[in-house]
CSV table of C-alpha atoms in Angstrom, one decimal:
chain,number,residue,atom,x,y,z
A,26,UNK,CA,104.7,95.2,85.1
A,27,UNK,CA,103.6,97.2,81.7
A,28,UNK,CA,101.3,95.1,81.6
A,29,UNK,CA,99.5,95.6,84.0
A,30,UNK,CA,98.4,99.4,83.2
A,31,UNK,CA,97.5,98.1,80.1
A,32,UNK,CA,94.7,95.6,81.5
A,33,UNK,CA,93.5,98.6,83.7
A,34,UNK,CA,93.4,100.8,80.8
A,35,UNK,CA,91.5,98.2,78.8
A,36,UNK,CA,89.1,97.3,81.5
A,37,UNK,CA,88.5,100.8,81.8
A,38,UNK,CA,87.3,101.5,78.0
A,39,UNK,CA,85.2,98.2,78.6
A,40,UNK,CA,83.4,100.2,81.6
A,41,UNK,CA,83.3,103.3,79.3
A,42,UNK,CA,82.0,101.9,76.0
A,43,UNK,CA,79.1,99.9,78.6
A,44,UNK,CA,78.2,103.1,80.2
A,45,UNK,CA,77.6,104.4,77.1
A,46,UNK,CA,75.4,101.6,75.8
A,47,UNK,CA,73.3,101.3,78.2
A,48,UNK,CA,72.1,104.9,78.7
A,49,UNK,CA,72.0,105.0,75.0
A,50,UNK,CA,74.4,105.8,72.6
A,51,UNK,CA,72.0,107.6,70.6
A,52,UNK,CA,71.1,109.7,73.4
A,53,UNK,CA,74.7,110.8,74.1
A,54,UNK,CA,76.1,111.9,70.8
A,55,UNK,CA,72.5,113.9,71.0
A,56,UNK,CA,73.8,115.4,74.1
A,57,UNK,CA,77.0,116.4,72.7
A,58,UNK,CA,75.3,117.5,69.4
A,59,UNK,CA,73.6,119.9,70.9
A,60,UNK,CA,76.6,121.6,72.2
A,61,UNK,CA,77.4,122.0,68.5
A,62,UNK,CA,81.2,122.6,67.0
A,63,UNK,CA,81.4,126.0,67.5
A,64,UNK,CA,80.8,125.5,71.7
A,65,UNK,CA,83.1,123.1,71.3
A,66,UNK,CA,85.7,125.4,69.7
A,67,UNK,CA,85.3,127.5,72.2
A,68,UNK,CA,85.4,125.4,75.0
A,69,UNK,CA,89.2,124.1,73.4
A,70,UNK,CA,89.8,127.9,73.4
A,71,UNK,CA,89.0,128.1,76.6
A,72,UNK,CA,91.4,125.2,77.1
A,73,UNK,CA,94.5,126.5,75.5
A,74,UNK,CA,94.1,129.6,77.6
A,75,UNK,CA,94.0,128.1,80.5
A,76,UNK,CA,97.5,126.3,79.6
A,77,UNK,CA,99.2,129.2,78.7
A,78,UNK,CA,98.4,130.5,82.1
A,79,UNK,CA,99.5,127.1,83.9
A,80,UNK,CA,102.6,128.2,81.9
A,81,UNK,CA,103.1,130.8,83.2
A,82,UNK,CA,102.6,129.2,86.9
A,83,UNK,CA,105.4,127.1,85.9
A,84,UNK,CA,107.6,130.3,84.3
A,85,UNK,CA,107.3,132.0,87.4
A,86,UNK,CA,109.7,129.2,89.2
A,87,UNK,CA,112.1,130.0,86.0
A,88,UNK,CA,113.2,133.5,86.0
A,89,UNK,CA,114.9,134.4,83.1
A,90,UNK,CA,113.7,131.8,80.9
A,91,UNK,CA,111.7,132.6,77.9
A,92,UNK,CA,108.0,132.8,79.0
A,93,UNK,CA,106.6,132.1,75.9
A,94,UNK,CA,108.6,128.4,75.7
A,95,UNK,CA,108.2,127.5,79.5
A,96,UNK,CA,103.8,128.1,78.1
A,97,UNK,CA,105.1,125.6,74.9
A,98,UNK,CA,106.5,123.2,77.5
A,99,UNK,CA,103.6,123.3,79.4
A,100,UNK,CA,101.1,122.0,76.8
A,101,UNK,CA,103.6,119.2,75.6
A,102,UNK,CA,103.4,118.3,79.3
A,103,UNK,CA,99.5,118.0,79.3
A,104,UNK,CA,99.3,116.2,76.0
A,105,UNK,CA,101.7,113.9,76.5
A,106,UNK,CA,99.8,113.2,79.4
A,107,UNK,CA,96.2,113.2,78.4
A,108,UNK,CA,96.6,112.6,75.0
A,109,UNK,CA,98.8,109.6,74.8
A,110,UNK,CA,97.7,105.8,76.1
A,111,UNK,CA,99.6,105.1,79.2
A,112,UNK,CA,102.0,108.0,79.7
A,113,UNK,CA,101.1,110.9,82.1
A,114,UNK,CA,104.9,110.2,84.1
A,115,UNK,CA,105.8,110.3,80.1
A,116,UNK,CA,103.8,113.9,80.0
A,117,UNK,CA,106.5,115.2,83.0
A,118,UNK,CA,109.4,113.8,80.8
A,119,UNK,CA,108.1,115.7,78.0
A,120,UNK,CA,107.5,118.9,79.6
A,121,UNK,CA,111.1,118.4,81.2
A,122,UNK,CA,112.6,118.2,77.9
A,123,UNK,CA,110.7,121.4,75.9
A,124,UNK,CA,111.4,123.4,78.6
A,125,UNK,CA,115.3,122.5,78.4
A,126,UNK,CA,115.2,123.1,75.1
A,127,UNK,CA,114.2,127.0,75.8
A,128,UNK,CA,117.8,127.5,77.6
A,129,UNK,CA,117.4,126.1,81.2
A,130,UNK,CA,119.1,123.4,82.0
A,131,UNK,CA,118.2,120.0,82.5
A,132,UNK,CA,118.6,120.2,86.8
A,133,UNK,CA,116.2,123.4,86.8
A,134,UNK,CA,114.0,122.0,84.4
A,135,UNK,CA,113.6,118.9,86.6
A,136,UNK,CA,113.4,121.1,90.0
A,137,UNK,CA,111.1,123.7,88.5
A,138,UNK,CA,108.7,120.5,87.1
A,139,UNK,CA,108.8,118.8,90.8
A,140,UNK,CA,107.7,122.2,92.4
A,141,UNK,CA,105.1,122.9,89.9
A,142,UNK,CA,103.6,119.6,90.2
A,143,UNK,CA,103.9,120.1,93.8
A,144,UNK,CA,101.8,123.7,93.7
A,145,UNK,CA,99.5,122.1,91.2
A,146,UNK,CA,98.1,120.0,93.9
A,147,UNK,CA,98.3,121.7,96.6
A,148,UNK,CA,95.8,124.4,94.1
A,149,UNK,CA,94.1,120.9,93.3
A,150,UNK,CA,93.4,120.9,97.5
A,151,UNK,CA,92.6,124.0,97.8
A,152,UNK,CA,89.9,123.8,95.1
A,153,UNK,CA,88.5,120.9,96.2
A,154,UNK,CA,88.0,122.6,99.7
A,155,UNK,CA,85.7,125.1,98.0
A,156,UNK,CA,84.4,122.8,96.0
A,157,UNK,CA,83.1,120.9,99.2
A,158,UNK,CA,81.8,124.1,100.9
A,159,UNK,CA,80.4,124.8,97.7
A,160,UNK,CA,78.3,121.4,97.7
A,161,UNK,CA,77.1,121.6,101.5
A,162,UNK,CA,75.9,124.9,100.9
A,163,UNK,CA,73.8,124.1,97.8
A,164,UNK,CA,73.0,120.3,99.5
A,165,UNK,CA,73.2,120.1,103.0
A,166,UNK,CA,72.2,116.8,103.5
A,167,UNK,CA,74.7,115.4,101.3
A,168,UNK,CA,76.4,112.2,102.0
A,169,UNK,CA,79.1,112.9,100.1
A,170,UNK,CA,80.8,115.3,102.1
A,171,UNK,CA,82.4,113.3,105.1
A,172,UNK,CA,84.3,110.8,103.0
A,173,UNK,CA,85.9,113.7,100.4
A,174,UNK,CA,87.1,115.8,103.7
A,175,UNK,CA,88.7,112.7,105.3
A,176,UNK,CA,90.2,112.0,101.9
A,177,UNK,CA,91.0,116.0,101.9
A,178,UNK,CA,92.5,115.7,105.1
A,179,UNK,CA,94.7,112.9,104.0
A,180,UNK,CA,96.0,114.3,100.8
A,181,UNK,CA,97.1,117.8,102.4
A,182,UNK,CA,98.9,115.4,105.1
A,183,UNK,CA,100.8,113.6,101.8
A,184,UNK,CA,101.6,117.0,100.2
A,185,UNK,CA,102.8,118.8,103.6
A,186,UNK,CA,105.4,115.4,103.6
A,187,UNK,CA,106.2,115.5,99.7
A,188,UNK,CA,107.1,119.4,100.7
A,189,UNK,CA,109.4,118.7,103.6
A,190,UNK,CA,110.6,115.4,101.3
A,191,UNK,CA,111.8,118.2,98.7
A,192,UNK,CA,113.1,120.6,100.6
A,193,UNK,CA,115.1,118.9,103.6
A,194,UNK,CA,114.5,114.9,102.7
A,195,UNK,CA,117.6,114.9,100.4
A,196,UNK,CA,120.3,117.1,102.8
A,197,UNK,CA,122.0,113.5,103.1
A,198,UNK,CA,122.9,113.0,99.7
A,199,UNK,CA,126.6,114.3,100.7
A,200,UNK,CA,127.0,112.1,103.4
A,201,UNK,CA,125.7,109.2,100.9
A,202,UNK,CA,128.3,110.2,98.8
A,203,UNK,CA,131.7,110.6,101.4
A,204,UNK,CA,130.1,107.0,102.5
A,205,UNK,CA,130.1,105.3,98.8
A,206,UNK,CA,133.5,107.2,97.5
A,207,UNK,CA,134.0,107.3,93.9
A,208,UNK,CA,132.7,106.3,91.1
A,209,UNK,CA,129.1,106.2,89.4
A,210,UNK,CA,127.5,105.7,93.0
A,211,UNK,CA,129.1,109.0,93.6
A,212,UNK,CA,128.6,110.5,90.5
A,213,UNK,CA,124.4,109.6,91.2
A,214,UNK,CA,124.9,111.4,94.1
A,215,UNK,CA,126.3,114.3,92.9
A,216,UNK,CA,123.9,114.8,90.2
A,217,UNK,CA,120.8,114.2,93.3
A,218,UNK,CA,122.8,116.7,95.3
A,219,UNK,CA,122.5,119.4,92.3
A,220,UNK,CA,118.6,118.5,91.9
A,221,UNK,CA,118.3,119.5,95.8
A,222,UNK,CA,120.5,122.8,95.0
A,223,UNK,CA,118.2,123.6,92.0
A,224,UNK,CA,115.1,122.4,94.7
A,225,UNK,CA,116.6,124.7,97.5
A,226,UNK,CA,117.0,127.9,95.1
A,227,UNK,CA,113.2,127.7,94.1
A,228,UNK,CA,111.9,126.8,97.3
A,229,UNK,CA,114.3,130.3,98.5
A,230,UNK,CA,111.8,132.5,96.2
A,231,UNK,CA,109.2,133.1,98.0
A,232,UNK,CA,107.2,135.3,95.5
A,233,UNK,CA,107.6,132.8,92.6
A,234,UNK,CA,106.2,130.5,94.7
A,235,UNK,CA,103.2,132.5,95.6
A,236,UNK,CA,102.9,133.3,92.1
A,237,UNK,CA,102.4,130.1,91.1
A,238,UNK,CA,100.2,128.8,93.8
A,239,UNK,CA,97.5,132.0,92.6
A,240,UNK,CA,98.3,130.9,89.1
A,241,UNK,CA,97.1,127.3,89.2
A,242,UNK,CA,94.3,127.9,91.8
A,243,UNK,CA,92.6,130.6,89.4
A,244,UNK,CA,93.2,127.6,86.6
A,245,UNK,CA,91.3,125.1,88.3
A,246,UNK,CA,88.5,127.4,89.1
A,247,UNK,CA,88.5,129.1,85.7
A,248,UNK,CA,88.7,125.5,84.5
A,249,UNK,CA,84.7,125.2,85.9
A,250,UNK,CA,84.0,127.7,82.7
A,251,UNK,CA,84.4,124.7,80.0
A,252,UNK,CA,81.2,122.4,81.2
A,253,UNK,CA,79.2,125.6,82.4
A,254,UNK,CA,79.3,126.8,78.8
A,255,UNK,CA,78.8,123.3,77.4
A,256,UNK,CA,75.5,122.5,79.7
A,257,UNK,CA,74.3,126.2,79.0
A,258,UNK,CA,75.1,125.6,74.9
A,259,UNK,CA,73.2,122.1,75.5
A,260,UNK,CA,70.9,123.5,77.2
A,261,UNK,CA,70.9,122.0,80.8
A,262,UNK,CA,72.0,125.1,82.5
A,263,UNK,CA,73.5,125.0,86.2
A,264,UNK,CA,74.8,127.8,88.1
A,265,UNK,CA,78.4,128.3,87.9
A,266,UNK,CA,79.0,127.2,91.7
A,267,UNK,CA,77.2,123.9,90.9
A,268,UNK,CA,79.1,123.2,88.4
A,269,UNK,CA,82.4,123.6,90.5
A,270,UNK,CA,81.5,121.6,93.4
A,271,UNK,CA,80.9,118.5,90.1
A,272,UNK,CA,84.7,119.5,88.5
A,273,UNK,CA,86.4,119.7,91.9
A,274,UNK,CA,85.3,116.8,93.1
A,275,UNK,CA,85.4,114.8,89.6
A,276,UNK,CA,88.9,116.1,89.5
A,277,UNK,CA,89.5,114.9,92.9
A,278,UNK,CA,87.9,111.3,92.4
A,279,UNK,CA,90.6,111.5,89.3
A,280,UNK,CA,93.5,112.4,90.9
A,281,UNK,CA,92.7,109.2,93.6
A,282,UNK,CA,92.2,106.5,90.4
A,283,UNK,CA,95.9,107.8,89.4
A,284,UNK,CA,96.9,104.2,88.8
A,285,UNK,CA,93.7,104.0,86.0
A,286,UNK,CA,95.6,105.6,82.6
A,287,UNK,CA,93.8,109.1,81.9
A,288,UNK,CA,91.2,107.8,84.9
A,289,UNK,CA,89.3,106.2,81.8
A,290,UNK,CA,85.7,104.6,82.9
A,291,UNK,CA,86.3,106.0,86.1
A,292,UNK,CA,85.7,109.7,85.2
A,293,UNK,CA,82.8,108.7,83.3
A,294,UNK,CA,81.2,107.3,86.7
A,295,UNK,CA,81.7,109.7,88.6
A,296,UNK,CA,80.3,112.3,86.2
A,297,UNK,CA,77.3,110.1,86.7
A,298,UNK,CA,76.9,109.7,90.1
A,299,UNK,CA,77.7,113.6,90.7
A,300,UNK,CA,76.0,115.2,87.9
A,301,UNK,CA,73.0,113.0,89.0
A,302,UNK,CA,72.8,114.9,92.8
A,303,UNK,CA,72.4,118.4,90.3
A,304,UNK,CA,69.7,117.1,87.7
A,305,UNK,CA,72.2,116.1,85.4
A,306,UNK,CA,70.9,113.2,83.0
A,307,UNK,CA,73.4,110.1,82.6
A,308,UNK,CA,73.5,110.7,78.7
A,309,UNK,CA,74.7,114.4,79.3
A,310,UNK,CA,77.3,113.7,81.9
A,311,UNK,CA,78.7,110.9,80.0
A,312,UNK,CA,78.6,113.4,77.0
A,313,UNK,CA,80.4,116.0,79.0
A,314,UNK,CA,83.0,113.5,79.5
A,315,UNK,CA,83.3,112.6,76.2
A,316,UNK,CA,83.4,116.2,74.9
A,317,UNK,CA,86.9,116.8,78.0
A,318,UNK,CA,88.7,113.2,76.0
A,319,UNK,CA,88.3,114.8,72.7
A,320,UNK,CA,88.9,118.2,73.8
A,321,UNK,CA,92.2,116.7,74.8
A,322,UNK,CA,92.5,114.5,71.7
A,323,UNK,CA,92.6,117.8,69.6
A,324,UNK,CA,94.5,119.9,71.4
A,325,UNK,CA,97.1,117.2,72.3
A,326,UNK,CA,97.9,115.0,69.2
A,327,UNK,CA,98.6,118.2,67.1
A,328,UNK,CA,101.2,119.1,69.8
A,329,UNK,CA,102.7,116.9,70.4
A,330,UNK,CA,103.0,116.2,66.5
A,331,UNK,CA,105.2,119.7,66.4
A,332,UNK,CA,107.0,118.5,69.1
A,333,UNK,CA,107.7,115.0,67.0
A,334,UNK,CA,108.7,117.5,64.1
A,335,UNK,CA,111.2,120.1,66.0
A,336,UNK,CA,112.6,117.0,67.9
A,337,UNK,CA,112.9,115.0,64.9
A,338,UNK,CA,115.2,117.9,63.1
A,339,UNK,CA,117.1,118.4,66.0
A,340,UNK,CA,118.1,115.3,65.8
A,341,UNK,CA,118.5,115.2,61.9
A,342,UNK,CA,120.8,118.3,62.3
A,343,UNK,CA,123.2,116.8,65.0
A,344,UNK,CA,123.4,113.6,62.9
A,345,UNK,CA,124.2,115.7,59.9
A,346,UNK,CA,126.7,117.8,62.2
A,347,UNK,CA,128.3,114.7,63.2
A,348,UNK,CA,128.2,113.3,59.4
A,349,UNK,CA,130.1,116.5,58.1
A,350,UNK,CA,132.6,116.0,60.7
A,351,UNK,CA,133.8,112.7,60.1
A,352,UNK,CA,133.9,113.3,56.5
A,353,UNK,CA,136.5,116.1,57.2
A,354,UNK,CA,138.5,113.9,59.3
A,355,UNK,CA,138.5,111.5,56.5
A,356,UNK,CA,139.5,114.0,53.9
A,357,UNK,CA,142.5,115.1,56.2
A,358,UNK,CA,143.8,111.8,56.7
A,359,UNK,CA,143.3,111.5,53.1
C-alpha cells in the first residue's frame, strides 16, 4: 500500500517537471526572478506570521498551555506536512508530539489536534464560499461556479458528520468496553473513551471554539497577501479580491486531490487553468507555484531540523538517565 502514494507522488512530479517544459523553463524561473529574493523573503515572512497565528487558533482549544509552544507545535505540524515526501498524516503526528512536549498531555494534544483540523476546514469552507462570490462577481459567466458549490455543498455535509462523529459518534465506547471485559480490548477502549472526554471538554468551550474558527478564517484570507505581493513584485498586478477567488479555490481543488502527496502536479494545473480566467500567463502561475513549494521547503526543513535536534537530546538524555541508573545498581550489588 506505501507504494502506492509513492507512484502518485512520482507521477505527479512527471506532470510538474512537463508543465514546466513546455511553457518554457526559461520563461518561469524569469517569472520567479522577477519577484526577486527580497519579495520572496517577505512573502516567507508573511508565511511564518500567519503560522503563529494558526497557533494561536490551536492554543485557544488549550487553555493553560504555553502559547508560545502550542505556535512551535504548529509549524512542526505544517512542515512535516508540506515539507516532507509523503507525510502530511505524519505532519498531525508531529504537531501532536511538540505540543505534548509543552506540558499537555498526550489525550488533549490529540483532541485539541482533531478539533483544530476540524475548524481549519470548516474556515477552509467558509473561504471558499467567498471566494466563489468573489469569482461570480468579477466573472459572471463563469463556468466554474456550479461544480465548486455542489462540491461546497458536499464538503460542509462531510464536516457537519465529522462534527457529530466527534462529539456524540464515540458515546458507545463504554458499552464496547462492559461487552469485551478485560484486557487490552478494554484497555483500547478506555484510552478512546478518554479521547472522547478530552473531545467533549473542548467541544464544552464555546468561546475557544469561536476563537479559533475567526483565527483560521482571517489566515486563509490573510493567506491571499503572499501571491498578491508576488504578482505586484513581478509585475502582473491583480486586485486583491482576484487573487482570493484563485487561492480559495486552488486551495479547494487541493484539499479534493488529498490522496496526491503535497497535491504535486495537481496544484500546478490548476494554477493554470485559474490564473488563466484573470490574465495570468502559464509561466507566472506555474512560477507562483513554484515560489509556495520552496517557500515551504525553507521554512519547513529548518524546522523540523530543530525539532530532529531537541528530539534527538531528549532522547540522548533519557538514555544517559537510564545509563547512570544501571550503573548504580551495579555498583550496589557490587
Amino acid at each position: 500500500m506505501k507504494s502506492l502514494p509513492l507512484a502518485i507522488a512520482v507521477f505527479g512530479v512527471a506532470v510538474m517537471v512537463a508543465l514546466v517544459a513546455y511553457f518554457g523553463a526559461g520563461a518561469v524561473v524569469g517569472s520567479l526572478l522577477a519577484i526577486g529574493v527580497p519579495g520572496f523573503a517577505a512573502i516567507c515572512v508573511i508565511h511564518l506570521g500567519l503560522t503563529a497565528v494558526m497557533g494561536l487558533a490551536w492554543w485557544s482549544l488549550l487553555p493553560g498551555a504555553p502559547p508560545g509552544w502550542v505556535m512551535w507545535a504548529r509549524l512542526v505540524r505544517d512542515s512535516g506536512a508540506e515539507a516532507l515526501p509523503l507525510s502530511q498524516v505524519g505532519g498531525y503526528v508531529l504537531g501532536g508530539r511538540a505540543v505534548s512536549l509543552g506540558g499537555v498531555s498526550g489525550t488533549r494534544a490529540a483532541a485539541s489536534t482533531i478539533v483544530d483540523v476540524t475548524l481549519e476546514f470548516m474556515a477552509q469552507l467558509a473561504y471558499t464560499a467567498l471566494g466563489l462570490a468573489w469569482l461570480v462577481r468579477l466573472q459572471p459567466e463563469t463556468e466554474v461556479a456550479v461544480p465548486v458549490l455542489i462540491g461546497l455543498g458536499v464538503a460542509v455535509m462531510a464536516a457537519i458528520a465529522f462534527v457529530v462523529a466527534q462529539r456524540r459518534g464515540l458515546n458507545y465506547i463504554d458499552r464496547i468496553a462492559r461487552i469485551l471485559g478485560e484486557g487490552w480490548v478494554e484497555k483500547t477502549a478506555a484510552g478512546a473513551a478518554a479521547l472522547h472526554a478530552a473531545l467533549a471538554d473542548i467541544y464544552a468551550r464555546r468561546g475557544g471554539l469561536w476563537a479559533s474558527f475567526c483565527l483560521h478564517l482571517i489566515c486563509w484570507i490573510a493567506s491571499a497577501i503572499e501571491i498578491w505581493l508576488a504578482l505586484h513584485l513581478a509585475g502582473q498586478p491583480l486586485s486583491f479580491g482576484a487573487v482570493l477567488a484563485i487561492e480559495s479555490l486552488l486551495y479547494a481543488i487541493r484539499t479534493a486531490a488529498f490522496v496526491v502527496p503535497q497535491a504535486v502536479g495537481v496544484q500546478e494545473g490548476a494554477y493554470i487553468l485559474l490564473g488563466a480566467g484573470f490574465g495570468l500567463t502559464p509561466e507566472m502561475s506555474l512560477a507562483l507555484s513554484l515560489l509556495k513549494r520552496a517557500r515551504d521547503l525553507t521554512i519547513g526543513l529548518p524546522a523540523i531540523g530543530v525539532w530532529q535536534f531537541i528530539e534527538s537530546g531528549r532522547v540522548w538524555r533519557r538514555r544517559k538517565a537510564q545509563l547512570q541508573v544501571a550503573a548504580i545498581k551495579m555498583r550496589s550489588r557490587d
